[in-house]
Short mmCIF file of C-alpha atoms in Angstrom, two decimals:
data_model
loop_
_atom_site.label_atom_id
_atom_site.label_comp_id
_atom_site.label_asym_id
_atom_site.label_seq_id
_atom_site.Cartn_x
_atom_site.Cartn_y
_atom_site.Cartn_z
CA MET D 17 0.95 20.10 -6.15
CA THR D 18 -2.45 19.62 -8.04
CA ILE D 19 -2.73 17.18 -10.54
CA THR D 20 -4.61 18.33 -13.46
CA PRO D 21 -5.89 15.77 -16.34
CA ASP D 22 -3.19 17.14 -18.52
CA THR D 23 -0.44 16.22 -16.18
CA ALA D 24 -2.29 12.88 -15.05
CA ARG D 25 -2.27 11.80 -18.73
CA THR D 26 1.26 12.71 -19.33
CA ALA D 27 2.35 10.85 -16.32
CA LEU D 28 0.44 7.79 -17.29
CA LEU D 29 1.55 7.77 -21.04
CA LEU D 30 5.41 8.41 -19.87
CA ALA D 31 5.13 5.80 -17.36
CA PRO D 32 7.17 3.19 -19.16
CA LEU D 33 9.85 6.00 -19.60
CA ALA D 34 9.93 6.74 -15.94
CA VAL D 35 10.60 3.37 -14.60
CA LEU D 36 13.42 2.76 -16.95
CA PRO D 37 16.15 3.67 -14.03
CA LEU D 38 14.53 0.81 -11.91
CA ALA D 39 14.58 -1.46 -14.83
CA LEU D 40 18.01 -0.89 -15.34
CA GLN D 41 18.80 -2.01 -11.72
CA VAL D 42 16.78 -5.02 -12.55
CA VAL D 43 18.80 -5.77 -15.42
CA LEU D 44 21.93 -5.29 -13.39
CA VAL D 45 20.93 -7.68 -10.84
CA GLY D 46 20.12 -10.16 -13.57
CA LEU D 47 23.55 -10.05 -14.76
CA THR D 48 24.91 -11.45 -11.75
CA VAL D 49 24.18 -14.81 -13.29
CA GLU D 50 27.07 -14.18 -15.54
CA ILE D 51 29.43 -14.43 -12.21
CA GLY D 52 27.97 -17.54 -11.05
CA VAL D 53 24.80 -16.43 -9.11
CA PRO D 54 21.90 -19.08 -9.57
CA PRO D 55 19.14 -17.76 -11.68
CA LEU D 56 16.45 -18.32 -8.98
CA VAL D 57 18.75 -16.44 -6.53
CA ALA D 58 19.03 -13.64 -9.00
CA ALA D 59 15.51 -13.47 -9.79
CA GLY D 60 14.59 -13.22 -6.09
CA LEU D 61 16.73 -10.23 -5.68
CA ALA D 62 15.68 -8.82 -8.90
CA LEU D 63 12.02 -8.73 -7.54
CA GLY D 64 13.24 -7.38 -4.40
CA VAL D 65 14.93 -4.70 -5.96
CA LEU D 66 11.70 -3.92 -8.11
CA ALA D 67 9.51 -4.09 -4.96
CA HIS D 68 11.68 -1.77 -3.01
CA GLY D 69 11.91 0.65 -6.04
CA SER D 70 8.32 0.93 -6.34
CA ARG D 71 7.87 0.83 -2.48
CA GLY D 72 5.65 -2.02 -3.07
CA MET D 73 2.56 0.12 -4.15
CA HIS D 74 1.50 -2.40 -6.95
CA LEU D 75 2.09 -5.44 -4.86
CA ASP D 76 -0.07 -3.74 -2.20
CA GLY D 77 -2.68 -2.62 -4.79
CA LEU D 78 -2.86 -6.06 -6.10
CA ALA D 79 -3.50 -7.60 -2.50
CA ASP D 80 -6.02 -4.92 -1.80
CA THR D 81 -8.05 -5.65 -4.89
CA VAL D 82 -7.99 -9.15 -4.63
CA ASP D 83 -9.16 -8.99 -1.06
CA GLY D 84 -11.88 -6.49 -2.26
CA LEU D 85 -12.77 -8.80 -5.11
CA GLY D 86 -13.16 -11.77 -2.54
CA ALA D 87 -15.56 -9.68 -0.31
CA GLY D 88 -18.62 -10.96 -1.84
CA TRP D 89 -21.80 -9.30 -3.21
CA ASP D 90 -21.79 -5.96 -1.14
CA ARG D 91 -20.02 -2.91 -2.84
CA GLU D 92 -19.46 -0.91 0.44
CA ARG D 93 -18.24 -3.78 2.32
CA ALA D 94 -15.70 -4.57 -0.61
CA LEU D 95 -14.39 -0.82 -0.60
CA GLU D 96 -14.26 -0.94 3.18
CA ILE D 97 -12.04 -4.07 3.03
CA MET D 98 -9.65 -2.36 0.40
CA ARG D 99 -9.29 0.68 2.54
CA ARG D 100 -8.11 -1.35 5.80
CA GLY D 101 -4.64 -1.51 4.48
CA ASP D 102 -3.87 -5.12 5.94
CA VAL D 103 -3.73 -8.11 3.76
CA GLY D 104 -6.39 -10.72 3.95
CA PRO D 105 -6.21 -14.49 3.08
CA MET D 106 -6.94 -13.84 -0.54
CA GLY D 107 -4.60 -11.11 -0.93
CA ALA D 108 -1.76 -13.02 0.63
CA VAL D 109 -2.58 -15.89 -1.76
CA ALA D 110 -2.60 -13.49 -4.54
CA LEU D 111 1.06 -12.21 -3.64
CA VAL D 112 2.37 -15.62 -2.99
CA VAL D 113 1.20 -16.84 -6.58
CA VAL D 114 2.23 -14.17 -8.50
CA LEU D 115 5.64 -13.68 -6.95
CA LEU D 116 6.16 -17.42 -7.38
CA VAL D 117 5.22 -17.24 -11.12
CA GLN D 118 7.26 -14.19 -11.44
CA ALA D 119 10.59 -15.41 -9.80
CA GLY D 120 9.83 -18.74 -11.68
CA ALA D 121 9.63 -17.09 -15.13
CA ILE D 122 12.50 -14.56 -14.38
CA ALA D 123 14.80 -17.64 -13.46
CA THR D 124 14.17 -19.18 -16.53
CA LEU D 125 14.79 -16.12 -18.55
CA LEU D 126 17.87 -15.51 -16.61
CA GLY D 127 19.15 -19.09 -17.87
CA SER D 128 20.01 -17.23 -21.24
CA GLY D 129 22.39 -15.08 -19.23
CA TRP D 130 22.75 -11.39 -20.17
CA ARG D 131 20.45 -11.60 -23.11
CA GLY D 132 17.60 -12.94 -20.54
CA ALA D 133 18.34 -10.23 -18.26
CA LEU D 134 17.74 -7.48 -21.07
CA VAL D 135 14.41 -9.17 -21.66
CA VAL D 136 13.56 -9.11 -18.01
CA GLY D 137 14.23 -5.22 -17.99
CA ALA D 138 12.11 -4.84 -20.97
CA ALA D 139 9.28 -6.59 -19.37
CA VAL D 140 9.57 -4.21 -16.37
CA VAL D 141 9.16 -1.21 -18.72
CA ALA D 142 6.30 -2.87 -20.79
CA SER D 143 4.38 -3.68 -17.99
CA ARG D 144 3.87 -0.02 -16.95
CA ALA D 145 1.94 0.40 -20.18
CA ALA D 146 -0.94 -1.08 -18.45
CA ALA D 147 -1.34 1.79 -16.20
CA ALA D 148 -2.31 3.86 -19.35
CA ALA D 149 -4.72 1.45 -20.54
CA VAL D 150 -6.45 0.89 -17.21
CA CYS D 151 -6.91 4.59 -16.86
CA GLY D 152 -8.60 4.89 -20.23
CA ARG D 153 -11.20 7.48 -21.09
CA GLY D 154 -14.72 6.45 -20.34
CA GLN D 155 -13.59 4.87 -17.02
CA GLN D 156 -14.79 6.51 -13.86
CA ALA D 157 -13.16 6.51 -10.75
CA ALA D 158 -13.92 4.24 -7.46
CA PRO D 159 -15.93 5.97 -4.65
CA GLY D 160 -13.64 7.67 -2.31
CA SER D 161 -10.32 6.87 -4.46
CA LYS D 162 -7.97 9.99 -4.61
CA LEU D 163 -5.62 8.56 -7.20
CA GLY D 164 -8.74 7.20 -8.96
CA THR D 165 -10.32 10.74 -9.37
CA ALA D 166 -6.83 12.15 -10.50
CA PHE D 167 -6.03 9.63 -13.12
CA VAL D 168 -9.02 7.78 -14.12
CA GLY D 169 -10.37 8.61 -17.35
CA THR D 170 -7.61 10.87 -18.66
CA VAL D 171 -5.94 8.67 -21.28
CA PRO D 172 -7.51 8.73 -25.01
CA PHE D 173 -7.51 5.52 -26.50
CA VAL D 174 -5.15 6.30 -29.22
CA GLY D 175 -2.41 7.58 -26.59
CA ALA D 176 -2.74 4.13 -24.82
CA ALA D 177 -2.59 2.15 -27.96
CA LEU D 178 0.70 3.93 -29.12
CA VAL D 179 2.23 3.18 -25.71
CA VAL D 180 1.52 -0.42 -26.30
CA LEU D 181 2.75 -0.50 -29.74
CA ALA D 182 6.03 1.21 -28.62
CA VAL D 183 6.57 -1.23 -25.69
CA ALA D 184 5.77 -4.33 -28.09
CA ALA D 185 8.63 -3.03 -30.46
CA LEU D 186 10.89 -2.77 -27.20
CA LEU D 187 10.22 -6.26 -26.31
CA VAL D 188 10.98 -7.82 -29.57
CA ALA D 189 14.28 -5.90 -29.77
CA SER D 190 15.15 -7.32 -26.40
CA VAL D 191 14.64 -10.84 -27.63
CA LEU D 192 16.54 -10.28 -31.08
CA PRO D 193 19.73 -11.36 -29.11
CA VAL D 194 18.21 -14.63 -28.02
CA ALA D 195 16.54 -15.24 -31.20
CA LEU D 196 20.01 -14.83 -33.19
CA LEU D 197 21.44 -17.33 -30.55
CA LEU D 198 18.60 -19.72 -31.43
CA GLY D 199 19.29 -19.10 -34.95
CA GLY D 200 23.04 -20.06 -34.66
CA LEU D 201 24.06 -16.37 -35.22
CA GLY D 202 23.33 -17.08 -39.15
CA GLY D 203 23.56 -20.86 -39.36
CA GLY D 204 25.39 -23.80 -38.51
CA SER D 205 24.58 -27.23 -37.23
CA SER D 206 23.34 -26.27 -33.73
CA ALA D 207 20.93 -23.67 -35.24
CA ALA D 208 17.46 -24.06 -34.16
CA PRO D 209 14.96 -24.28 -36.81
CA SER D 210 13.76 -21.12 -38.32
CA TRP D 211 10.11 -21.61 -36.90
CA MET D 212 11.44 -21.20 -33.32
CA VAL D 213 13.15 -18.13 -34.02
CA ALA D 214 10.01 -16.84 -35.86
CA ARG D 215 7.89 -18.07 -32.82
CA ALA D 216 10.36 -15.89 -30.20
CA VAL D 217 9.91 -13.05 -32.35
CA LEU D 218 6.02 -13.12 -32.89
CA VAL D 219 5.48 -14.07 -29.11
CA ALA D 220 7.27 -11.13 -27.87
CA ALA D 221 5.23 -8.70 -30.33
CA VAL D 222 2.01 -9.92 -29.16
CA ALA D 223 3.11 -10.28 -25.18
CA ALA D 224 2.22 -6.71 -24.61
CA PRO D 225 -1.29 -6.52 -26.14
CA VAL D 226 -2.14 -9.64 -24.22
CA ALA D 227 -0.64 -8.42 -20.83
CA VAL D 228 -2.76 -5.08 -21.32
CA TRP D 229 -5.86 -7.06 -22.30
CA ALA D 230 -5.09 -9.17 -18.96
CA ALA D 231 -4.82 -5.70 -16.89
CA ILE D 232 -8.27 -4.39 -18.54
CA SER D 233 -9.92 -7.58 -17.76
CA LEU D 234 -9.17 -7.04 -14.23
CA ARG D 235 -10.09 -3.43 -14.26
CA ASP D 236 -13.60 -4.36 -15.76
CA LYS D 237 -14.19 -7.03 -13.08
CA ALA D 238 -13.22 -4.18 -10.54
CA VAL D 239 -15.35 -1.64 -11.92
CA ARG D 240 -18.29 -4.27 -11.59
CA THR D 241 -17.66 -4.85 -8.28
CA PHE D 242 -16.20 -1.47 -6.84
CA GLY D 243 -17.97 0.90 -8.97
CA GLY D 244 -15.08 2.25 -10.47
CA VAL D 245 -11.08 2.31 -10.82
CA GLY D 246 -9.34 3.30 -7.91
CA GLY D 247 -5.42 3.30 -7.31
CA ASP D 248 -5.20 0.00 -6.11
CA VAL D 249 -6.70 -1.33 -9.16
CA ILE D 250 -4.04 0.40 -11.25
CA GLY D 251 -1.10 -1.19 -9.35
CA ALA D 252 -3.05 -4.59 -9.68
CA GLY D 253 -3.15 -4.13 -13.18
CA VAL D 254 0.59 -3.43 -13.45
CA GLU D 255 1.23 -6.66 -11.61
CA VAL D 256 -0.81 -8.81 -13.63
CA ALA D 257 0.53 -7.33 -16.82
CA LEU D 258 4.25 -8.11 -15.46
CA THR D 259 3.18 -11.43 -14.79
CA VAL D 260 1.67 -12.27 -17.98
CA LEU D 261 4.72 -10.57 -19.94
CA LEU D 262 7.15 -12.95 -18.13
CA VAL D 263 5.10 -16.15 -18.71
CA LEU D 264 4.67 -15.43 -22.20
CA LEU D 265 8.45 -14.67 -22.72
CA THR D 266 9.41 -17.68 -20.96
CA VAL D 267 7.74 -19.82 -23.82
CA ALA D 268 9.25 -17.70 -26.88
CA TRP D 269 12.10 -19.91 -27.04
#
């Protein structure tokens, strides 16, 4: 199948919708905390389901990108290291750190039971908006990258911005059950102060733009090092966005 700029653009813009079935599986795993599974155990299982469902491609992209960025000053050497397929020490450390942070954040969110599971699922969906932003128009593919050639530079700014706004609205909707719980479902002596409820909603609203900004920052550094954006950088952007989203959502309440 030949990937045209139109099909590439459509795929990137619909990436949050395409990941919905996988996000639902993550939510179902998260719901096991309601039957007594410890939150950290459920978090590990959720990450396993997420990695299996994505065939580990984004994690592999993160490891390869970090290895390439750490290769030093020579562009050709950096690209060669990325293409080897193995994981170097810097990539391994990046994977460990990112997965530890994600597991800790998910476990914290799952402390709110089914409400937290919904937030985790929404974060998975929202993280895919990073792919569209990383492949925005004006960017060029890294030398020798087939995925980069097919996808990079196909998404207009307006399209990427609309996707970010859509997933931001989804995140706000996902935290509303927690916000209502904080507010005591309408009041009461145990209700949290109104500013805490407002903070939860505000953090959820800005989480997606901040996460996408982090992914774009990684992309820009990769462009300076590799001379363009490749498939590994797209996957790394998704993982970075997911990590930032989860961390921000843990401080929302």
